[in-house]
PDB file of C-alpha atoms and ligand atoms in Angstrom:
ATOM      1  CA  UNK A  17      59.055  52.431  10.035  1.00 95.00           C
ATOM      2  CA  UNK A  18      56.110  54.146   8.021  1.00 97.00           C
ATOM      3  CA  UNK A  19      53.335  54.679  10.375  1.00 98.00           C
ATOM      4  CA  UNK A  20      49.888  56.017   9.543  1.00 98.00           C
ATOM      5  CA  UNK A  21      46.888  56.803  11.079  1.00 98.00           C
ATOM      6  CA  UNK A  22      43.380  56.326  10.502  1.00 98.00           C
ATOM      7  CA  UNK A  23      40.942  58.814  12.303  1.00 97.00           C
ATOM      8  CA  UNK A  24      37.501  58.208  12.901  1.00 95.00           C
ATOM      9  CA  UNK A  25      33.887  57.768  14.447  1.00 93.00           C
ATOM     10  CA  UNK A  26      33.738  54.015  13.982  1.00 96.00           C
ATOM     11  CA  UNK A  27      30.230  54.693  15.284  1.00 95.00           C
ATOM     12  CA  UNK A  28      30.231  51.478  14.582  1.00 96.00           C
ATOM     13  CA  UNK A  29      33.063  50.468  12.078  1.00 97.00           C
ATOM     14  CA  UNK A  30      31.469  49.119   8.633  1.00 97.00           C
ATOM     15  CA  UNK A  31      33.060  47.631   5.874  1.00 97.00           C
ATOM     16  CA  UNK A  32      33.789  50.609   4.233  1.00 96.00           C
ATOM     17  CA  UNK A  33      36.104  51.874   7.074  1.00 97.00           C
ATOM     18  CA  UNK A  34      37.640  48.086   7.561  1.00 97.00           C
ATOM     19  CA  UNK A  35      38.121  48.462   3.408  1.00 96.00           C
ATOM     20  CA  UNK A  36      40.487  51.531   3.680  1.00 97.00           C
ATOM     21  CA  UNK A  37      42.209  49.996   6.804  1.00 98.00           C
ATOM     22  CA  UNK A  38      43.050  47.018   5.324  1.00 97.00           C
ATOM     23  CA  UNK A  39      44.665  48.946   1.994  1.00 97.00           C
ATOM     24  CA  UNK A  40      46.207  51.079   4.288  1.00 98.00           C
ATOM     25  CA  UNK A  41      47.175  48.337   6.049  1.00 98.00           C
ATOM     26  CA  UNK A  42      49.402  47.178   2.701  1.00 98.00           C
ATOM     27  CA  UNK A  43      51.050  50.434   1.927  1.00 97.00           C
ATOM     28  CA  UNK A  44      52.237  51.234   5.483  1.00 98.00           C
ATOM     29  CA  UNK A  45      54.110  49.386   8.214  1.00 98.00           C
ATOM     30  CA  UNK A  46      51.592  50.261  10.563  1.00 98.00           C
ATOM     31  CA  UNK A  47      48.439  51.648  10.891  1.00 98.00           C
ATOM     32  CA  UNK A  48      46.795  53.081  13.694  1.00 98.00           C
ATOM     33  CA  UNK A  49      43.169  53.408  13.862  1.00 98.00           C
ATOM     34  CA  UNK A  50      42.365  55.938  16.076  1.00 98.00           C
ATOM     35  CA  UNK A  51      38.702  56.760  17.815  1.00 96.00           C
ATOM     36  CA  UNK A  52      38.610  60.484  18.130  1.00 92.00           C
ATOM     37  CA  UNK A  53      36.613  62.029  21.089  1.00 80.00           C
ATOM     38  CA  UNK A  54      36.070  65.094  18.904  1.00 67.00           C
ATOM     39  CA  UNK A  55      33.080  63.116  16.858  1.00 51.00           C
ATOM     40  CA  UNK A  56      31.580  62.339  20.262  1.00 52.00           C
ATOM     41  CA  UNK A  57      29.716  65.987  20.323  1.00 57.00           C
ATOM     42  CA  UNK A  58      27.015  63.971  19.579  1.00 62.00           C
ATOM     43  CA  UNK A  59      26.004  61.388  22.026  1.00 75.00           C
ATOM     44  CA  UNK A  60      26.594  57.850  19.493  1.00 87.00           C
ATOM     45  CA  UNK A  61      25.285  54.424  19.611  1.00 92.00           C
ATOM     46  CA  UNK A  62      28.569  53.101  20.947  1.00 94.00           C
ATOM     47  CA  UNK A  63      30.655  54.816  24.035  1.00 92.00           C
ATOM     48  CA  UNK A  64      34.614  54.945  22.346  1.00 92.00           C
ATOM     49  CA  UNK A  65      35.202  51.940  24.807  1.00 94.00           C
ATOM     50  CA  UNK A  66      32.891  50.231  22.678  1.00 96.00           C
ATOM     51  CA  UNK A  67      33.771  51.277  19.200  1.00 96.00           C
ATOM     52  CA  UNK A  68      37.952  50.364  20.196  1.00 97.00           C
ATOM     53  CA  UNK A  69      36.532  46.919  21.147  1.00 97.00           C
ATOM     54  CA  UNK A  70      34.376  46.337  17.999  1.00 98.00           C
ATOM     55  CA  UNK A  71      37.451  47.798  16.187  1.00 98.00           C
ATOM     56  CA  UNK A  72      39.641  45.592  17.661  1.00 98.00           C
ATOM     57  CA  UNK A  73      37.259  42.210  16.942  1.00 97.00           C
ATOM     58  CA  UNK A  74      37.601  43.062  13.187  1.00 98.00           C
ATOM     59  CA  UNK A  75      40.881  43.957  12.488  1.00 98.00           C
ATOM     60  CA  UNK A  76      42.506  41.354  14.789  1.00 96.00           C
ATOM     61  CA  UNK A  77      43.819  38.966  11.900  1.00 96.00           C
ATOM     62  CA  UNK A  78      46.241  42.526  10.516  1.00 97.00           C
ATOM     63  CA  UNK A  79      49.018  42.219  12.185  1.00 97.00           C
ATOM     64  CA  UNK A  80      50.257  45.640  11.931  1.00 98.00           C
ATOM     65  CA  UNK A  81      46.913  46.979  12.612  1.00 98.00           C
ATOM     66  CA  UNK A  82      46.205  48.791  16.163  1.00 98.00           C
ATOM     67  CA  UNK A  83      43.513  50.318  17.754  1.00 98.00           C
ATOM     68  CA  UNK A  84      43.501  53.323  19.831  1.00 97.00           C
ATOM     69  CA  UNK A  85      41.079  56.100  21.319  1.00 94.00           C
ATOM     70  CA  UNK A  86      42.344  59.624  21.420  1.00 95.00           C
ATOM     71  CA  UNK A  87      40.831  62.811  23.188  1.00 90.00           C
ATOM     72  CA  UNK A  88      43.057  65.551  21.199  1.00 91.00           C
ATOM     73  CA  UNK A  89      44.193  66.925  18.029  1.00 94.00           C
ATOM     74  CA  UNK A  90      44.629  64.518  15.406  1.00 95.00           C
ATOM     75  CA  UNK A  91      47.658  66.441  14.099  1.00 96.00           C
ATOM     76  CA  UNK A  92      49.098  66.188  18.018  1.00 96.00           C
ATOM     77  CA  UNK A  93      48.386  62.715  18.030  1.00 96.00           C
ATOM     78  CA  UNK A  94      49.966  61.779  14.751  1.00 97.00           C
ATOM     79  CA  UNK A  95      53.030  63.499  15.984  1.00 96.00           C
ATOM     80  CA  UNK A  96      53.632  62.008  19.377  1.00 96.00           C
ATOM     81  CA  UNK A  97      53.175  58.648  17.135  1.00 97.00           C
ATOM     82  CA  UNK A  98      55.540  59.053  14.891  1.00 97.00           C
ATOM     83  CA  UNK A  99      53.170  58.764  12.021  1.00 97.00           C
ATOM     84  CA  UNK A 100      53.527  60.041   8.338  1.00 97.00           C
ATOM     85  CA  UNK A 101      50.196  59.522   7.351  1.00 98.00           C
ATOM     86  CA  UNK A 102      46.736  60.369   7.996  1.00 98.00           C
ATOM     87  CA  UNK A 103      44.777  58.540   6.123  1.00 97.00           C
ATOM     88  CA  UNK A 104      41.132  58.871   5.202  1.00 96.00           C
ATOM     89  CA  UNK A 105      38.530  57.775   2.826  1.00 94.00           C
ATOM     90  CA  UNK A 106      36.659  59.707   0.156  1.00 93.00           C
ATOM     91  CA  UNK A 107      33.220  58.555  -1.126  1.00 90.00           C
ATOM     92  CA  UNK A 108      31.885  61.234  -3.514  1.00 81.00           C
ATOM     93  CA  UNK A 109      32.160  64.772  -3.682  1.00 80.00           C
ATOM     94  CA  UNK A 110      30.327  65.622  -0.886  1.00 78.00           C
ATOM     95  CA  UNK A 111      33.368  64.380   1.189  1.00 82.00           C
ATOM     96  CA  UNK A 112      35.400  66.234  -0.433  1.00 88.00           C
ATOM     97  CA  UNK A 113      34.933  69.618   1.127  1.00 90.00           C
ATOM     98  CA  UNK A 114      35.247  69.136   4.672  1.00 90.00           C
ATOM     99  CA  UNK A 115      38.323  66.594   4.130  1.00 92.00           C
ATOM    100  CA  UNK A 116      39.814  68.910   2.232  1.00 93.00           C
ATOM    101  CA  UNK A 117      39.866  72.090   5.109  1.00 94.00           C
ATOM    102  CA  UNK A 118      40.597  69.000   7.449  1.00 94.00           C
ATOM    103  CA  UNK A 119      43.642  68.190   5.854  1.00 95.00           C
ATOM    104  CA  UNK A 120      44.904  72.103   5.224  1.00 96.00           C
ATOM    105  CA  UNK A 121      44.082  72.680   8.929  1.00 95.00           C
ATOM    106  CA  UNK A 122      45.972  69.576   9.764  1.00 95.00           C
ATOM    107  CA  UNK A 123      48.969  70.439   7.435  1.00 95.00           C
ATOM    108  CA  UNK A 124      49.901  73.871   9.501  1.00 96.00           C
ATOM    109  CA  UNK A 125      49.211  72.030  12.719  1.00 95.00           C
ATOM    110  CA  UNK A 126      51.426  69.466  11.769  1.00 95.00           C
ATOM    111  CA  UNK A 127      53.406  70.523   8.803  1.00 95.00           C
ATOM    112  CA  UNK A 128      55.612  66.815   8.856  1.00 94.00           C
ATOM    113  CA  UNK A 129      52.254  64.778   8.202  1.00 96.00           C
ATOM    114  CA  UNK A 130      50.512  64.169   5.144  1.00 97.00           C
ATOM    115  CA  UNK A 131      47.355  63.577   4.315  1.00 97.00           C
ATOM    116  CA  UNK A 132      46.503  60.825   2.116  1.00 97.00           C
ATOM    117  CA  UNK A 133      42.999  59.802   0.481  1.00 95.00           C
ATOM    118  CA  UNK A 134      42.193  56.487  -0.699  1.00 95.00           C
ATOM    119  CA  UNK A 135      39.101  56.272  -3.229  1.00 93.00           C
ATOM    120  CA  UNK A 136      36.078  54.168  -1.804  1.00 92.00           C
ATOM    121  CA  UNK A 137      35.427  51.123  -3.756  1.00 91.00           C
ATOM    122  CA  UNK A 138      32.200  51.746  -5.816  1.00 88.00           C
ATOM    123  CA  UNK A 139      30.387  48.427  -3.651  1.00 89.00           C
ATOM    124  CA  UNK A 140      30.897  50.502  -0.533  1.00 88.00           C
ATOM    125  CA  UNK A 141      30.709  54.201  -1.726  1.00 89.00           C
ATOM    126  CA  UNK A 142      26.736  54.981  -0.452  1.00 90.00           C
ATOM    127  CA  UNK A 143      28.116  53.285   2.888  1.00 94.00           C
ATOM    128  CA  UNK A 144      28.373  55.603   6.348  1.00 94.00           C
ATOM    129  CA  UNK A 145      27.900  54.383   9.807  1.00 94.00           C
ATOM    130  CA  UNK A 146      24.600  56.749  10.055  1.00 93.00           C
ATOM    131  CA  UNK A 147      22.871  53.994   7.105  1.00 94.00           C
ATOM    132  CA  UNK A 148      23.707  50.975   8.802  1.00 95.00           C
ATOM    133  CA  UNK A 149      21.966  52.592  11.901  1.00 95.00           C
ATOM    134  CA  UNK A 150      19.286  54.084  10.383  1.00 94.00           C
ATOM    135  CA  UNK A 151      18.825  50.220   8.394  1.00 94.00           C
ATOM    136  CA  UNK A 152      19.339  48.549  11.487  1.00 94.00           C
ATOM    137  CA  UNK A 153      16.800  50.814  13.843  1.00 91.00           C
ATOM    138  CA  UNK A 154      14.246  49.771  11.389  1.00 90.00           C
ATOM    139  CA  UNK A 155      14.442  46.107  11.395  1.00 91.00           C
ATOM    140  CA  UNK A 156      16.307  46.276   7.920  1.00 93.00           C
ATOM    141  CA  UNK A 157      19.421  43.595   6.877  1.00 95.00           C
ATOM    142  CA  UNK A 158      22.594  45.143   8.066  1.00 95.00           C
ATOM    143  CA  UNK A 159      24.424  41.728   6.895  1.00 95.00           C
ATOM    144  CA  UNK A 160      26.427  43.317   3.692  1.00 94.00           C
ATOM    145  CA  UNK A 161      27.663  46.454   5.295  1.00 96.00           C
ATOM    146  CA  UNK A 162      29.526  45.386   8.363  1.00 97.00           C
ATOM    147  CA  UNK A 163      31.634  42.436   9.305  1.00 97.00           C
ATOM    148  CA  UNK A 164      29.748  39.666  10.344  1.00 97.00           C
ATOM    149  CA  UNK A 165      31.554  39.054  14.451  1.00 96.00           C
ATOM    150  CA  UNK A 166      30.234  42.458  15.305  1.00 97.00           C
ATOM    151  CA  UNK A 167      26.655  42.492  13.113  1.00 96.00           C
ATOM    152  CA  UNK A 168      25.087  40.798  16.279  1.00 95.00           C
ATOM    153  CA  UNK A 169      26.084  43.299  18.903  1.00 95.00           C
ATOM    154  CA  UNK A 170      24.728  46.177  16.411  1.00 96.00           C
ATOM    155  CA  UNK A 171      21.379  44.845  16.000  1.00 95.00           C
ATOM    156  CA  UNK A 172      20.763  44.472  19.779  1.00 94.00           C
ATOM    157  CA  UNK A 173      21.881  48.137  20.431  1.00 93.00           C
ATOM    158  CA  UNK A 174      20.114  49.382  17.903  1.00 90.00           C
ATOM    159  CA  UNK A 175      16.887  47.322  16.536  1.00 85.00           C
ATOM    160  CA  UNK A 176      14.221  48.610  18.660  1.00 75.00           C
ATOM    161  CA  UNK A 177      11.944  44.911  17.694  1.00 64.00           C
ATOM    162  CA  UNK A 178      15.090  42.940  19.701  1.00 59.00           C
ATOM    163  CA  UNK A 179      15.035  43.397  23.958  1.00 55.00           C
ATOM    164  CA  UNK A 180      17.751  42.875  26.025  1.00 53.00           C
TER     165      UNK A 180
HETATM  166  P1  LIG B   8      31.115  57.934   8.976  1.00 75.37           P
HETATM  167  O1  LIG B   8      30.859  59.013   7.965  1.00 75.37           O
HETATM  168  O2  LIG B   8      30.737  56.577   8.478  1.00 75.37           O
HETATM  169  O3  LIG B   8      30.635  58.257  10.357  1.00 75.37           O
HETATM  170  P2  LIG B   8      33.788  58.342  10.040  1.00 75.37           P
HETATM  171  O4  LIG B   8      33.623  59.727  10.505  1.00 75.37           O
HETATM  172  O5  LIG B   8      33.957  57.292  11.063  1.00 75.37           O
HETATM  173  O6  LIG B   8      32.645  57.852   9.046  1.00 75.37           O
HETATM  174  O7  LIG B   8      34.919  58.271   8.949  1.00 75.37           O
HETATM  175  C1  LIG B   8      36.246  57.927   9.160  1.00 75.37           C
HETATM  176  C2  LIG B   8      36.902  57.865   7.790  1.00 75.37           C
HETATM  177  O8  LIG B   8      36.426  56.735   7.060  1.00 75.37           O
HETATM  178  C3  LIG B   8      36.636  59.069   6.906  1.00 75.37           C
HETATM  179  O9  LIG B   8      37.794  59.375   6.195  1.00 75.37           O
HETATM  180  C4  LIG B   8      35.557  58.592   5.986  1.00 75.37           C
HETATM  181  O10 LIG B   8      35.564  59.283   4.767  1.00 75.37           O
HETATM  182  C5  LIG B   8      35.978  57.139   5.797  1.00 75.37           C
HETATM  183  N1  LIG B   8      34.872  56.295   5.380  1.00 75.37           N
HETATM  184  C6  LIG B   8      33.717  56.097   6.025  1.00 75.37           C
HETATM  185  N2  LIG B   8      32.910  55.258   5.327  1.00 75.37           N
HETATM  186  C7  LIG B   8      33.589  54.935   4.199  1.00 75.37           C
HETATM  187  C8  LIG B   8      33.300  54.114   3.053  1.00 75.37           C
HETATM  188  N3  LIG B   8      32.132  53.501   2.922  1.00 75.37           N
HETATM  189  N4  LIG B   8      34.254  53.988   2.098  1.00 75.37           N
HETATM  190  C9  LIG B   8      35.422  54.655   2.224  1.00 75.37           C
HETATM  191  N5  LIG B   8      35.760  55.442   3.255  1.00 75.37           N
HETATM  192  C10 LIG B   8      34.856  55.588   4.232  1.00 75.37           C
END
């Protein structure tokens, strides 16, 4: 069985990360998206119990799709699953550099896994999860960036105009 994985924030997940899962999702008999506690330096809008969830609501109609939160190494984690793949996306050059040491630093961790980049479709190439929070703070129309079951529970974290 060909298993990758999928590392990430997810802080939240937009379309632009459900976009790469779901091509992923096509090439591999499994995919694993994994919420990595190393991206939680920084305190984010959603604990990883959150982001798994909100994961979880989107990708639920992939069947060999799972969602999973990890505290480690990504290389330690993609061995004790099995998986053959790391996969990431690349949006424009700017990516480039840091997924590029990433992946080196990854490959002598975990010389059996390979890292594999998957262009970003030019709709969703400006996308991060930092715009759709810095849209959403401001009262702006979050609608064509993230899947519409989770667009709700965004805007009342983040839209200071809404009160829960
Ligand atoms: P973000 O920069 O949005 O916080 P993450 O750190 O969660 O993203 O990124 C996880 C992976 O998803 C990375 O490989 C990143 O390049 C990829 N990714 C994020 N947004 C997009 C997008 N709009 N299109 C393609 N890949 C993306």
């Amino acid at each position: 069985m060909k298993i990758a994985v999928c590392p990430g924030s997810f802080d939240p997940i937009t379309n632009g990360h459900l976009e790469i899962i779901r091509r992923a999702s096509r090439m591999f008999d499994k995919v694993i998206v994994v919420v990595m506690s190393n991206y939680f330096k920084k305190t984010g809008a959603f604990t990883p119990d959150e982001r798994v969830e909100l994961i979880k609501r989107v990708t639920g109609d992939i069947p060999n799709v799972e969602v999973d939160f990890s505290y480690g190494l990504l290389a330690d984690y993609a061995r004790e699953k099995n998986a053959i793949a790391i996969v990431k996306g690349l949006r424009a050059v700017s990516d480039f550099d840091t997924e590029f040491q990433q992946a080196l630093a990854n490959k002598k961790l975990n010389p059996e896994v390979e890292t594999v980049f998957f262009t970003a479709s030019g709709e969703n190439m400006y996308l991060s999860s930092s715009v759709v929070k810095q849209i959403c703070e401001f009262g702006g129309d979050i609608s064509e960036f993230v899947p519409p079951e989770i667009r709700d529970d965004i805007e009342k974290r983040l839209r200071k105009d809404i009160k829960i």
